[in-house]
Short mmCIF file of C-alpha atoms in Angstrom, two decimals:
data_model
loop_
_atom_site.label_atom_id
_atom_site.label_comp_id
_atom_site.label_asym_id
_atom_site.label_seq_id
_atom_site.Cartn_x
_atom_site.Cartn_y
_atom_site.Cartn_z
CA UNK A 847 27.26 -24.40 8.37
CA UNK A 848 25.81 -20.76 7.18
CA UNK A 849 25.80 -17.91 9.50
CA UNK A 850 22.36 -18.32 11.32
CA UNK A 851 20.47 -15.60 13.23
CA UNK A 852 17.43 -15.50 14.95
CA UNK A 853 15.17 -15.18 12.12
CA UNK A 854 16.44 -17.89 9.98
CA UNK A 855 14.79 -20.40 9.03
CA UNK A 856 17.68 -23.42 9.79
CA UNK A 857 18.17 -22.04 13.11
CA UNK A 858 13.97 -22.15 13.51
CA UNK A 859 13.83 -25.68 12.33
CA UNK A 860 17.38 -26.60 14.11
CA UNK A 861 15.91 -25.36 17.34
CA UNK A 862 12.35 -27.07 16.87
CA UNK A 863 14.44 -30.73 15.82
CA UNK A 864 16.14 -30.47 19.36
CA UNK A 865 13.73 -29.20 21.32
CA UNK A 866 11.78 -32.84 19.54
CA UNK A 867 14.31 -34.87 20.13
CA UNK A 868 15.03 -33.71 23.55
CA UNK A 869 11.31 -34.34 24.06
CA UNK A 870 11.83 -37.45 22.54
CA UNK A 871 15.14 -38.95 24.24
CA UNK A 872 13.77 -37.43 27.76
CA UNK A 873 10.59 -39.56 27.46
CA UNK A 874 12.05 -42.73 25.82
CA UNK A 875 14.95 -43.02 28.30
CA UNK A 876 12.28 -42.41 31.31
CA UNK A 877 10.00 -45.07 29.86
CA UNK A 878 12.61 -47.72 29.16
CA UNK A 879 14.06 -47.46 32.37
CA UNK A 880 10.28 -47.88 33.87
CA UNK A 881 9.78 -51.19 31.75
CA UNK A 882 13.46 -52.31 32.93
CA UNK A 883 12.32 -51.59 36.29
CA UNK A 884 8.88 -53.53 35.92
CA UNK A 885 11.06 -56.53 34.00
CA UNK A 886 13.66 -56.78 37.28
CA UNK A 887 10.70 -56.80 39.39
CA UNK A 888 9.20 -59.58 37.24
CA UNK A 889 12.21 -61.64 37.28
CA UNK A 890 12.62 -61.39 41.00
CA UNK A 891 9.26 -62.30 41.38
CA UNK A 892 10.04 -65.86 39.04
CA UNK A 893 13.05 -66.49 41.40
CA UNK A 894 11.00 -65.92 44.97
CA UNK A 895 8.84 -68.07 43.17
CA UNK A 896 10.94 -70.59 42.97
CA UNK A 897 12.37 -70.28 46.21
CA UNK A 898 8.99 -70.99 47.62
CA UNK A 899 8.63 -73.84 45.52
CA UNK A 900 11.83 -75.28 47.45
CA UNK A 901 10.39 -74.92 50.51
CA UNK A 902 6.88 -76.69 49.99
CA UNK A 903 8.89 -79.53 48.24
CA UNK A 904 11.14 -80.04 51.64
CA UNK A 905 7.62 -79.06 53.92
CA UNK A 906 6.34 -81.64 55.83
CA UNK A 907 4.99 -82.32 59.34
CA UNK A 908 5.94 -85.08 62.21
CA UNK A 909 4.21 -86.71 64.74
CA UNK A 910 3.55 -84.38 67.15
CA UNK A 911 2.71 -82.07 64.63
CA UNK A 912 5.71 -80.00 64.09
CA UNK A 913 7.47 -78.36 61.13
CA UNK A 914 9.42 -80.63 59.44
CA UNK A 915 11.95 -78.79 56.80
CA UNK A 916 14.25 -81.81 54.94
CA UNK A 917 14.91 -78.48 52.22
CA UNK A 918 15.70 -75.22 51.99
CA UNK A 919 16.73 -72.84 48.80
CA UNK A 920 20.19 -73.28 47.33
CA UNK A 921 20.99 -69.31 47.38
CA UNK A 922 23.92 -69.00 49.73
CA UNK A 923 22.44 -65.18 50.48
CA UNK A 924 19.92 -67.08 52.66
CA UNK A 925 22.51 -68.15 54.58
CA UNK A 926 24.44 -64.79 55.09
CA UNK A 927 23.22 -62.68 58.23
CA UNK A 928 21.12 -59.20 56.84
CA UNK A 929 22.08 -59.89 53.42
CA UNK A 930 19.14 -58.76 51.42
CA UNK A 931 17.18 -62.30 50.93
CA UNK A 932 15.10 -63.83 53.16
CA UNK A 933 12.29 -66.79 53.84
CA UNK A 934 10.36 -67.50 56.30
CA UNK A 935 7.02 -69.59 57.26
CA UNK A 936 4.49 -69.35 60.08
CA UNK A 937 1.22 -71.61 60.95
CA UNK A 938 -0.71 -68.63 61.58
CA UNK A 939 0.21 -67.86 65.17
CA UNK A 940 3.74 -67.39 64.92
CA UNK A 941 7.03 -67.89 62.70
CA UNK A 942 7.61 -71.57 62.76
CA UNK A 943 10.93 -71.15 60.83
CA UNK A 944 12.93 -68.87 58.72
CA UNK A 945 16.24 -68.17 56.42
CA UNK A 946 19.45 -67.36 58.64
CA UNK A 947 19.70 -64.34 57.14
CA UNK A 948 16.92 -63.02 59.16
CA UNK A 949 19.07 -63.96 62.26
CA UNK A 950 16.87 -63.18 65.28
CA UNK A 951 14.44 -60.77 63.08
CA UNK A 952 11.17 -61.19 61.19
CA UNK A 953 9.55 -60.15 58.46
CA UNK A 954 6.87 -57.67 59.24
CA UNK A 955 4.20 -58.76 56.70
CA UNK A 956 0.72 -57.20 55.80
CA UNK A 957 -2.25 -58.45 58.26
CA UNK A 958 -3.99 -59.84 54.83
CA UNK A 959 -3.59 -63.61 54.85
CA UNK A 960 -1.95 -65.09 51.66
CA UNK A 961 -4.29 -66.80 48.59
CA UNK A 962 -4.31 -70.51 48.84
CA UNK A 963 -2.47 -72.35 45.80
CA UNK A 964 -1.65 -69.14 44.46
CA UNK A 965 0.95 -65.84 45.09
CA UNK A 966 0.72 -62.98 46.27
CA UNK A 967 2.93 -59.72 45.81
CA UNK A 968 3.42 -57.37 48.85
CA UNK A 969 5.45 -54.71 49.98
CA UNK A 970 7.24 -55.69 53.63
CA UNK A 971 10.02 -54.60 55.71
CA UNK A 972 13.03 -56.34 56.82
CA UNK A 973 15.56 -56.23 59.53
CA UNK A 974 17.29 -52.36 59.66
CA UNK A 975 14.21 -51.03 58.10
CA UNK A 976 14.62 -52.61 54.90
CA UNK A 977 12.16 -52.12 51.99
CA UNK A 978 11.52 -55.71 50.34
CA UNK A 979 9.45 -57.22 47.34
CA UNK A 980 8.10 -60.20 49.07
CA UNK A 981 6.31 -63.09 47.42
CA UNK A 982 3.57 -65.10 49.61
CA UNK A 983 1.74 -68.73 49.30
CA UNK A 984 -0.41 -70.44 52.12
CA UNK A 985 -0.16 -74.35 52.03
CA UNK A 986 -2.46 -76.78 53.59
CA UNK A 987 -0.61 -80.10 54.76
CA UNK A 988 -3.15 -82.97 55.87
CA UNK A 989 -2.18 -85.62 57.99
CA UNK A 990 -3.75 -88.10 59.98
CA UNK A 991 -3.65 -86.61 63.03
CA UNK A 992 -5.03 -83.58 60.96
CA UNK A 993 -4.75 -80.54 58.62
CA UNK A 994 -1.70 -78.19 58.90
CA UNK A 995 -1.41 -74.83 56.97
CA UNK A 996 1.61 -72.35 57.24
CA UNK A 997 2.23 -69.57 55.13
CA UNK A 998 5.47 -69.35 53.57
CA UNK A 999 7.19 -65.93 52.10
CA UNK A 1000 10.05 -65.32 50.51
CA UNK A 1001 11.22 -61.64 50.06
CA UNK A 1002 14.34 -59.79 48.78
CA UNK A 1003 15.47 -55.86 49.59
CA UNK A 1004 14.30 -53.72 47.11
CA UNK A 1005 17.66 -52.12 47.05
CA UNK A 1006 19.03 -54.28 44.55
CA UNK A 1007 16.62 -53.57 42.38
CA UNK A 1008 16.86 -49.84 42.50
CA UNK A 1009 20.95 -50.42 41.96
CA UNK A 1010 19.98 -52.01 39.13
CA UNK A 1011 17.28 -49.95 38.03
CA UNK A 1012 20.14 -46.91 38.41
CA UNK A 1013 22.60 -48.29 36.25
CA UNK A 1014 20.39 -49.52 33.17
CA UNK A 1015 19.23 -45.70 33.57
CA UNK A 1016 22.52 -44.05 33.73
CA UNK A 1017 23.67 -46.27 30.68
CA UNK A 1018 20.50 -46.03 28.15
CA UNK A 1019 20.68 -42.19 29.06
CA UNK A 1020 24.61 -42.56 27.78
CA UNK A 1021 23.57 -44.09 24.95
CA UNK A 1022 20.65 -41.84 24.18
CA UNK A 1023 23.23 -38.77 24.46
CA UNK A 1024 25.32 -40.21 22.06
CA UNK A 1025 22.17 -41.68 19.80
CA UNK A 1026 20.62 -37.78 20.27
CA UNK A 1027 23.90 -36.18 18.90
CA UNK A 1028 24.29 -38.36 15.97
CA UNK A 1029 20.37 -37.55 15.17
CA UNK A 1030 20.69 -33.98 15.34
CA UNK A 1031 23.69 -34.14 12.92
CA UNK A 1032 21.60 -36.03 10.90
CA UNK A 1033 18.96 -34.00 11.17
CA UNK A 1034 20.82 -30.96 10.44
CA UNK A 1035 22.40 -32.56 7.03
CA UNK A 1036 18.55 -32.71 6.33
CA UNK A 1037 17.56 -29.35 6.85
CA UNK A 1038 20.49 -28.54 4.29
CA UNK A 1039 19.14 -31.17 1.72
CA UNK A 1040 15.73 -29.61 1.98
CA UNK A 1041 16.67 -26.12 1.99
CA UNK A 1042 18.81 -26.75 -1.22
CA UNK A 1043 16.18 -25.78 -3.55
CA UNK A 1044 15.87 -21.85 -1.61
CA UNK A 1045 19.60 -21.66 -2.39
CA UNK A 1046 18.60 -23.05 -6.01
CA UNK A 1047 16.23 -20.23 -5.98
CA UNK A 1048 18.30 -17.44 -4.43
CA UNK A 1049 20.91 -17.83 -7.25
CA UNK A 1050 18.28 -18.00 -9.81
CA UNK A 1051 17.09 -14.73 -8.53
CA UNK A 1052 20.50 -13.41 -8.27
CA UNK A 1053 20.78 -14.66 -11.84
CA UNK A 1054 17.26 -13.22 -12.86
CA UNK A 1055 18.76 -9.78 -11.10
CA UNK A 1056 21.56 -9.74 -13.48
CA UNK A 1057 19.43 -9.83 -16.44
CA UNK A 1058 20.50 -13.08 -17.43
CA UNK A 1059 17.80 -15.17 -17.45
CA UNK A 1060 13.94 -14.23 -17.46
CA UNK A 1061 12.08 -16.34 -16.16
CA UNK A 1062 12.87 -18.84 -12.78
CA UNK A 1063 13.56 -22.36 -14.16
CA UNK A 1064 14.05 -25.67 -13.40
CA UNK A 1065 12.10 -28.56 -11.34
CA UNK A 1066 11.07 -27.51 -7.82
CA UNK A 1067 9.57 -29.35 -4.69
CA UNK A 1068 5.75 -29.48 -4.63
CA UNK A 1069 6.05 -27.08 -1.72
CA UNK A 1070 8.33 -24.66 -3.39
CA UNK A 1071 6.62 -24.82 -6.98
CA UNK A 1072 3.45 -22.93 -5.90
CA UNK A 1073 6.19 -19.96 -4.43
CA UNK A 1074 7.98 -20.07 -8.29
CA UNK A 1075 4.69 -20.04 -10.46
CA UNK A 1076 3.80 -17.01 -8.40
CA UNK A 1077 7.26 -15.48 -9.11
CA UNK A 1078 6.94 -16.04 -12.97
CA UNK A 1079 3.43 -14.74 -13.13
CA UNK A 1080 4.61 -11.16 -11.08
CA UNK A 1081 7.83 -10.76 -13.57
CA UNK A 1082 5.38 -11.38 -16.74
CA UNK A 1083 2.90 -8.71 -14.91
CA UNK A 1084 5.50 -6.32 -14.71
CA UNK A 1085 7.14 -6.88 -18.02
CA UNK A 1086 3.44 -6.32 -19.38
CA UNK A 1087 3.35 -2.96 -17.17
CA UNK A 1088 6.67 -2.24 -18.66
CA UNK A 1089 5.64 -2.89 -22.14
CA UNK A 1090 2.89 -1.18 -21.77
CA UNK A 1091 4.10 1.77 -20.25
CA UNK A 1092 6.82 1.61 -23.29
CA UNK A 1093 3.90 1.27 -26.34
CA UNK A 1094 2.53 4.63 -23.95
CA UNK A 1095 5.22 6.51 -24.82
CA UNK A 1096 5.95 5.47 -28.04
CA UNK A 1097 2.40 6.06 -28.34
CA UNK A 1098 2.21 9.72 -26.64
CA UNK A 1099 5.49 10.49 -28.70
CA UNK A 1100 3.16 9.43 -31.95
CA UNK A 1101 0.61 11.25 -31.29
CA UNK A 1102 2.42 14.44 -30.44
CA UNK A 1103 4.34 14.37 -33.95
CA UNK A 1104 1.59 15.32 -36.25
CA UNK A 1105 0.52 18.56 -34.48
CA UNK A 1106 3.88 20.03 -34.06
CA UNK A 1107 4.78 19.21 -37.68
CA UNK A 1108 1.41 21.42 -38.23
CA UNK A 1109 2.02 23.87 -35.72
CA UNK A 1110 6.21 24.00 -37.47
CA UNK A 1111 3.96 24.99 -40.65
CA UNK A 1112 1.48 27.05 -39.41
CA UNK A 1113 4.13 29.12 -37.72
CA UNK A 1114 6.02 29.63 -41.41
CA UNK A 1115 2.51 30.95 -42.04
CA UNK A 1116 2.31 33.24 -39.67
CA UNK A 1117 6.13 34.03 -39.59
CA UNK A 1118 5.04 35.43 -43.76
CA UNK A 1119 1.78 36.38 -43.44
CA UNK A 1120 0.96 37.81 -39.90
CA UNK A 1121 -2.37 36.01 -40.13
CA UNK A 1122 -4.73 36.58 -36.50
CA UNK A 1123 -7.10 33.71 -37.70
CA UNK A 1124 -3.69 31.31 -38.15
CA UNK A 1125 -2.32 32.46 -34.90
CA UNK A 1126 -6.11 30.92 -33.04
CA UNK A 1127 -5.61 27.90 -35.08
CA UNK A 1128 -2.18 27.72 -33.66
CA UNK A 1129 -3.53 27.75 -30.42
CA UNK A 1130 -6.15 25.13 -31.17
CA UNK A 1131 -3.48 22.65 -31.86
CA UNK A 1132 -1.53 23.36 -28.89
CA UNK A 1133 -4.72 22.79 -27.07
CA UNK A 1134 -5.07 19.09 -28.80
CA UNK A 1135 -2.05 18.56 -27.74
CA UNK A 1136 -2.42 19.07 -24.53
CA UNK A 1137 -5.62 17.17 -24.51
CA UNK A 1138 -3.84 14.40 -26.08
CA UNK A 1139 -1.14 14.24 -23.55
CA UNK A 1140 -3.42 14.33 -20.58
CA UNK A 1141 -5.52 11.81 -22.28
CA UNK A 1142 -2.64 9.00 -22.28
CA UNK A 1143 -1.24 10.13 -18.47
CA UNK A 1144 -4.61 8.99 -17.60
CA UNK A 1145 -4.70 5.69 -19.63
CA UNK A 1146 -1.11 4.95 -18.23
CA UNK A 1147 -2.46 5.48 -14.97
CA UNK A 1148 -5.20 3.34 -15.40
CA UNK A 1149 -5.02 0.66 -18.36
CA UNK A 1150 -8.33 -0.54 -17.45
CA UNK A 1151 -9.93 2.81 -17.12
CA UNK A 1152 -11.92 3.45 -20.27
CA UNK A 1153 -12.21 7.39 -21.39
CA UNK A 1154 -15.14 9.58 -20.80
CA UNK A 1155 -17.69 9.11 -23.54
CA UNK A 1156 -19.96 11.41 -25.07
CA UNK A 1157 -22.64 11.91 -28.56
CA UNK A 1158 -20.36 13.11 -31.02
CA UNK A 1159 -20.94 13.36 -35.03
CA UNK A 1160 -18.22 11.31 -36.89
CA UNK A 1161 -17.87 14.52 -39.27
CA UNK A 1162 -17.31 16.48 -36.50
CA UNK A 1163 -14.08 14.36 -35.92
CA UNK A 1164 -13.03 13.74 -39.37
CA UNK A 1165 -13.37 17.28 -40.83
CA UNK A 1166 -10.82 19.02 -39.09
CA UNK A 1167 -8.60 16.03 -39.24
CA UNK A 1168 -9.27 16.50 -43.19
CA UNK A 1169 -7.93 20.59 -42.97
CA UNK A 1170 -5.23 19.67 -41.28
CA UNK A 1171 -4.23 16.79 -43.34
CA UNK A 1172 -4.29 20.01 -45.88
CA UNK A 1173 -1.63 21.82 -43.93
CA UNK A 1174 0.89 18.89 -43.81
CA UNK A 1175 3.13 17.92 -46.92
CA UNK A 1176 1.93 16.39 -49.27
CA UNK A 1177 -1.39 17.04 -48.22
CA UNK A 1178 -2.54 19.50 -50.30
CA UNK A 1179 -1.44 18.22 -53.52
CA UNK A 1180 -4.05 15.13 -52.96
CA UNK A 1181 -8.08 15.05 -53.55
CA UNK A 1182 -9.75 14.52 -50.18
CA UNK A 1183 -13.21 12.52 -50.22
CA UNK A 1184 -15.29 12.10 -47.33
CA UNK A 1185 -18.80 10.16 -47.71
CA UNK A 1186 -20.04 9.76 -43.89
CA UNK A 1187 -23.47 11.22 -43.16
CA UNK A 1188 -23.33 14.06 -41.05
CA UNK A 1189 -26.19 12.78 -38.72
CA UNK A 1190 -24.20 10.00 -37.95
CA UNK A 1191 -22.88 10.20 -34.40
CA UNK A 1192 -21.13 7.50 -32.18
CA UNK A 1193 -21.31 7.39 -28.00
CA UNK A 1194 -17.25 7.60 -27.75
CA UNK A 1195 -14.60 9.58 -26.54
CA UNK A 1196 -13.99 12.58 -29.23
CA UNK A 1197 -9.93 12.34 -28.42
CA UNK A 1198 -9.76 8.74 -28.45
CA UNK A 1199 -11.65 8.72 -31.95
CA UNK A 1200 -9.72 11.56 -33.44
CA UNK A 1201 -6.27 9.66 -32.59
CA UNK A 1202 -7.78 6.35 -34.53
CA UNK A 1203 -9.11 8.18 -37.16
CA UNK A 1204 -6.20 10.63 -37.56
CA UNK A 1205 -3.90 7.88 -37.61
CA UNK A 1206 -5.53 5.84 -40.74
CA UNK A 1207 -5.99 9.37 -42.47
CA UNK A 1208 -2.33 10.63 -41.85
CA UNK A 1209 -0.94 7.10 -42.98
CA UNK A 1210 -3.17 7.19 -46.52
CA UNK A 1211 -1.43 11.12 -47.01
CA UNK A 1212 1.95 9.16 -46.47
CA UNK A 1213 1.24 6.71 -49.11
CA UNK A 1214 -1.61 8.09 -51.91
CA UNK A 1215 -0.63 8.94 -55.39
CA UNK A 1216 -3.22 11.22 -55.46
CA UNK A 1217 -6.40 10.40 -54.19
CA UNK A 1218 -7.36 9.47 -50.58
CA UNK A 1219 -11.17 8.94 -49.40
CA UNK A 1220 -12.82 8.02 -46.31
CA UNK A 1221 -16.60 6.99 -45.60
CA UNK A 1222 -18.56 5.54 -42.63
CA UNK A 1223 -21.62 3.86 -42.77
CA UNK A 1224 -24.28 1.24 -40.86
CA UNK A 1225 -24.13 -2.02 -42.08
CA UNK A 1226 -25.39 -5.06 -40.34
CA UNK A 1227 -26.09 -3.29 -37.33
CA UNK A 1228 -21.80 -2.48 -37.43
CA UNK A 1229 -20.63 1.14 -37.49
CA UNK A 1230 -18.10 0.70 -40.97
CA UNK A 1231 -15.53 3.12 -41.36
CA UNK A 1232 -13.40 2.92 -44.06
CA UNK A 1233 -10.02 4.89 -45.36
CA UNK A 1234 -8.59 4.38 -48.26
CA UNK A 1235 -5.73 5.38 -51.02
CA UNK A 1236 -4.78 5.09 -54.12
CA UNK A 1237 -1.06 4.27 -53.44
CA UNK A 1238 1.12 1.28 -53.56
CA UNK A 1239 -1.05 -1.18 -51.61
CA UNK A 1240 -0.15 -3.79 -49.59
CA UNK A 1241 1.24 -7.83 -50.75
CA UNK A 1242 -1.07 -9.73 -49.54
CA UNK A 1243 0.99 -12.29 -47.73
CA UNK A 1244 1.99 -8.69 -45.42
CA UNK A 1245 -1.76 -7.71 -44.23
CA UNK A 1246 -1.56 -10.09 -40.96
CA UNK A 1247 1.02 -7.69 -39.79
CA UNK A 1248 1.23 -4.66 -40.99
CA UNK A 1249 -1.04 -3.55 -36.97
CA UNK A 1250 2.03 -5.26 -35.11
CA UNK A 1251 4.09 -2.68 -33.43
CA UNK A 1252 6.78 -1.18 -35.71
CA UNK A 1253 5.71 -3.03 -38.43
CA UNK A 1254 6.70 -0.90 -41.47
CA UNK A 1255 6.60 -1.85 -45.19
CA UNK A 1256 8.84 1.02 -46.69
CA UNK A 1257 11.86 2.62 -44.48
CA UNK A 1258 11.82 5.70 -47.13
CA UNK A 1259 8.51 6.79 -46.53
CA UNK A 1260 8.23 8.72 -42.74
CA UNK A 1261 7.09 6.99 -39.63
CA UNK A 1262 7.99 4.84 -36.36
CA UNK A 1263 5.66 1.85 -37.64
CA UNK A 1264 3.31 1.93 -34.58
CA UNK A 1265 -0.08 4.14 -36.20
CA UNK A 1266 -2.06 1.43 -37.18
CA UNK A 1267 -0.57 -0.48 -33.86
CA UNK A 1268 -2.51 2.26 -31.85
CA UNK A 1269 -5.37 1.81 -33.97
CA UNK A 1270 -5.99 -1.89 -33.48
CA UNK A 1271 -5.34 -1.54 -29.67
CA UNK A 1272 -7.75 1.29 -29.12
CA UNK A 1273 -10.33 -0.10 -31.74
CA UNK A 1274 -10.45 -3.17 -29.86
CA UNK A 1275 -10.57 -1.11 -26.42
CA UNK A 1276 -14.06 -0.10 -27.81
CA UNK A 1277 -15.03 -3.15 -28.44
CA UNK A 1278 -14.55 -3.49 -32.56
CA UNK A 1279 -11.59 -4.88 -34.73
CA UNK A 1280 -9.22 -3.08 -37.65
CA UNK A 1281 -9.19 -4.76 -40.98
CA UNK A 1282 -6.58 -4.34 -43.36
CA UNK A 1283 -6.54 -4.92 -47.64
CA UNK A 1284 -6.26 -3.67 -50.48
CA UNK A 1285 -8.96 -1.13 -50.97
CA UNK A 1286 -10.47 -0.59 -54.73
CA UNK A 1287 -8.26 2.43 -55.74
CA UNK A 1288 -5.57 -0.21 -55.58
CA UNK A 1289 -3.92 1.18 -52.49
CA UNK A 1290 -4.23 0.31 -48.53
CA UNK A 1291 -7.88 -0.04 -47.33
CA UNK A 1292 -8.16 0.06 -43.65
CA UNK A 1293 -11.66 -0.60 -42.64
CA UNK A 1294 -12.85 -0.22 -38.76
CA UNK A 1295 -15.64 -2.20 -37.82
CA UNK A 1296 -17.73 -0.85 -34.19
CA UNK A 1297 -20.60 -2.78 -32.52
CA UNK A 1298 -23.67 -1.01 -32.98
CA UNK A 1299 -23.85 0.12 -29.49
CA UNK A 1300 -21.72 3.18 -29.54
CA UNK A 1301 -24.59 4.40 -32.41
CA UNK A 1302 -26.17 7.77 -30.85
CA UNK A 1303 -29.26 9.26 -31.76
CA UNK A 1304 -29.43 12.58 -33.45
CA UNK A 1305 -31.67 13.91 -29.70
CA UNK A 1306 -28.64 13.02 -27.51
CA UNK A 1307 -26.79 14.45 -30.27
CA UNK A 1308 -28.68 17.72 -29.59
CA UNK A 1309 -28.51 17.18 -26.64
CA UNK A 1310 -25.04 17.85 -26.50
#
């Protein structure tokens, strides 16, 4: 049997199934030996009975009016001096006859006369202060020379009884040790049968520990199932935390690449040209930068948390995306369009709509030929933004995936596969969905579709 200390749960229920059966063996042996005792005093009764039966068939009366006994009870203990069982009948002055065992004595009976044609149970004492169950009857004899009654009892010393009563008690108690032992060891086998499936569990866990299995398996008790479901559903909550907290780093690490490969150029610039105005611009991106990192600490913190928003003009965001697109290969060797109305604002955070925005614009200067446009409009009541390219495009059977985390379509071309990943995860954080095809210069057309609500007014604008 395992090791078992005072908080363990066999040893609890081990303790509680003797303390029961104790209980249970205590009260059962005291109340069987009570209904033995009850039964013996039942079945003496039957035999006094009979005894007193005896005498009223060999009763009768002579002449003169005298007891006449032609019969007495065949027990030869009614015959032995002080032996334990004795008879005796009286007319109601005084003892007209009685057993030999009584030898000179009689029994000292209860002043209450006896019931006619009935019996009656009473408590009396014998000769030496004996305690006996006695058993009365009163008779009526009629003559003609007249009516005779006598009252005729037959007792026995409640001593036997108790000597019986003793052993039945010191036997079933025996056998209830015995019976007691063999239930505990049965009830100890079943504490191990239903504790098997904790074991079962503790070596899953071991198991799910070792990083060989994921999830807890298998079929479990009704009372134990509740306990695994609530298992499972903590492990997938943390391996969403942990995935999460992975796509934030991959996602901070994303983020972070585009303004040091700026800041790598702009220093060449300033390394060759000793430009002030450069040098400020220098320190603009370093401040993004530090924007954007504090921005994500505080999403990681918080998933749920959504950033601070504010009026902002959509030009206002995409313009100097646009010049720095300019500084970054390729960049300048392609024709920039923008077409968004510069009174066109949205109620969002300016970081958060930089990254989405940057992201679509930095992945069509990856991929144009030469041309790469972007354009935001209101349509339907739906903010539209749209980015486009003239480049290779996208096989149509490959749109449903290209947002899916490290999804990437060329390995030549520059990238960890998880910019348009961000996109569709923040677009959708703001309530709106990312769309991708091919857009009419023949390349990749991402288009961002925002619920009207973010829309701000040109006065809050101002405001601002």
């Amino acid at each position: 049997m395992p090791a078992m200390n005072r908080r363990s749960l066999r040893l609890r229920l081990m303790l509680a199934g003797l303390a029961t059966l104790a209980c249970a063996l205590v009260l059962g042996g005291w109340g069987m030996g009570l209904l033995f005792e009850r039964h013996v005093e039942r079945r003496v009764a039957l035999e006094l009975e009979t005894d007193i039966r005896e005498l009223i068939a060999g009763l009768g009366v002579d002449a003169e009016g005298g007891l006449v006994l032609s019969r007495e009870p065949g027990d030869q203990r009614y015959t032995q001096p002080l032996s334990g069982r004795y008879w005796q009948i009286a007319d109601g002055r005084q003892v007209v006859a009685r057993s030999r065992s009584l030898w000179d004595e009689e029994l000292v009976l209860p002043g209450r006369g006896a019931p006619e044609d009935s019996y009656r149970r009473i408590e009396a004492a014998g000769p030496g202060a004996q305690e006996l169950i006695a058993l009365q009857r009163r008779v009526r004899v009629r003559r003609p020379t007249g009516e005779f009654t006598f009252t005729l009892t037959a007792a026995l010393d409640r001593t036997e009884v108790s000597a019986a009563v003793r052993g039945f008690r010191g036997d079933i108690f025996l056998a209830l040790a015995v019976l007691g032992a063999v239930l505990l060891a049965a009830f100890a086998a079943a504490i191990g049968v239903g504790l098997k499936p904790l074991q079962h569990l503790r070596g899953s866990l071991k198991e799910l520990r070792a990083g060989r299995i994921t999830r807890l398996t298998g079929s479990q008790p009704a009372e134990v199932a509740p306990l695994v479901d609530d298992l499972n559903a903590m492990l997938e909550a943390q391996e969403t935390a942990v995935e999460e907290a992975r796509a934030r780093a991959a996602d901070l690490a994303h983020g972070l690449k585009t303004p040091l490969t700026a800041i790598s150029v702009i220093a060449d610039d300033i390394a060759v040209n000793g430009d002030a105005r450069t040098a400020r611009e220098l320190a603009d991106y370093a401040r993004a930068m530090g924007r954007h990192v504090e921005q994500e600490l505080a999403r990681a913190r918080n998933i749920h948390s959504g950033p601070a928003a504010r009026p902002v003009a959509l030009t206002a965001i995409v313009d100097p995306l646009l010049r720095t697109m300019h500084r970054l290969p390729r960049g300048s060797d392609l024709e920039w369009i923008s077409d968004i109305d510069p009174a066109l604002a949205l109620k969002v955070n300016p970081d958060a709509m930089s990254e989405i925005v940057g992201n679509l614009v930095d992945n069509a200067r990856k991929w144009a030929r030469s041309l790469a446009r972007i354009s935001a409009r209101v349509e339907d009541g739906e903010v539209v933004i749209e980015v486009a390219d003239d480049g290779p495009g996208i096989p149509a059977a490959e749109a449903g995936s290209v947002g899916r985390r490290g999804k990437r379509l060329d390995e030549t071309v520059p990238g960890s596969g998880i910019g348009l990943s961000i996109v569709t995860g923040m677009v959708a954080d703001l309530g709106g969905s990312l769309k991708i095809d091919t857009a009419p210069e023949g390349g990749l057309g991402a288009r961002i579709l925002l619920p009207g609500r973010l829309l701000a007014d040109v006065e809050a604008l101002a405001a601002t």
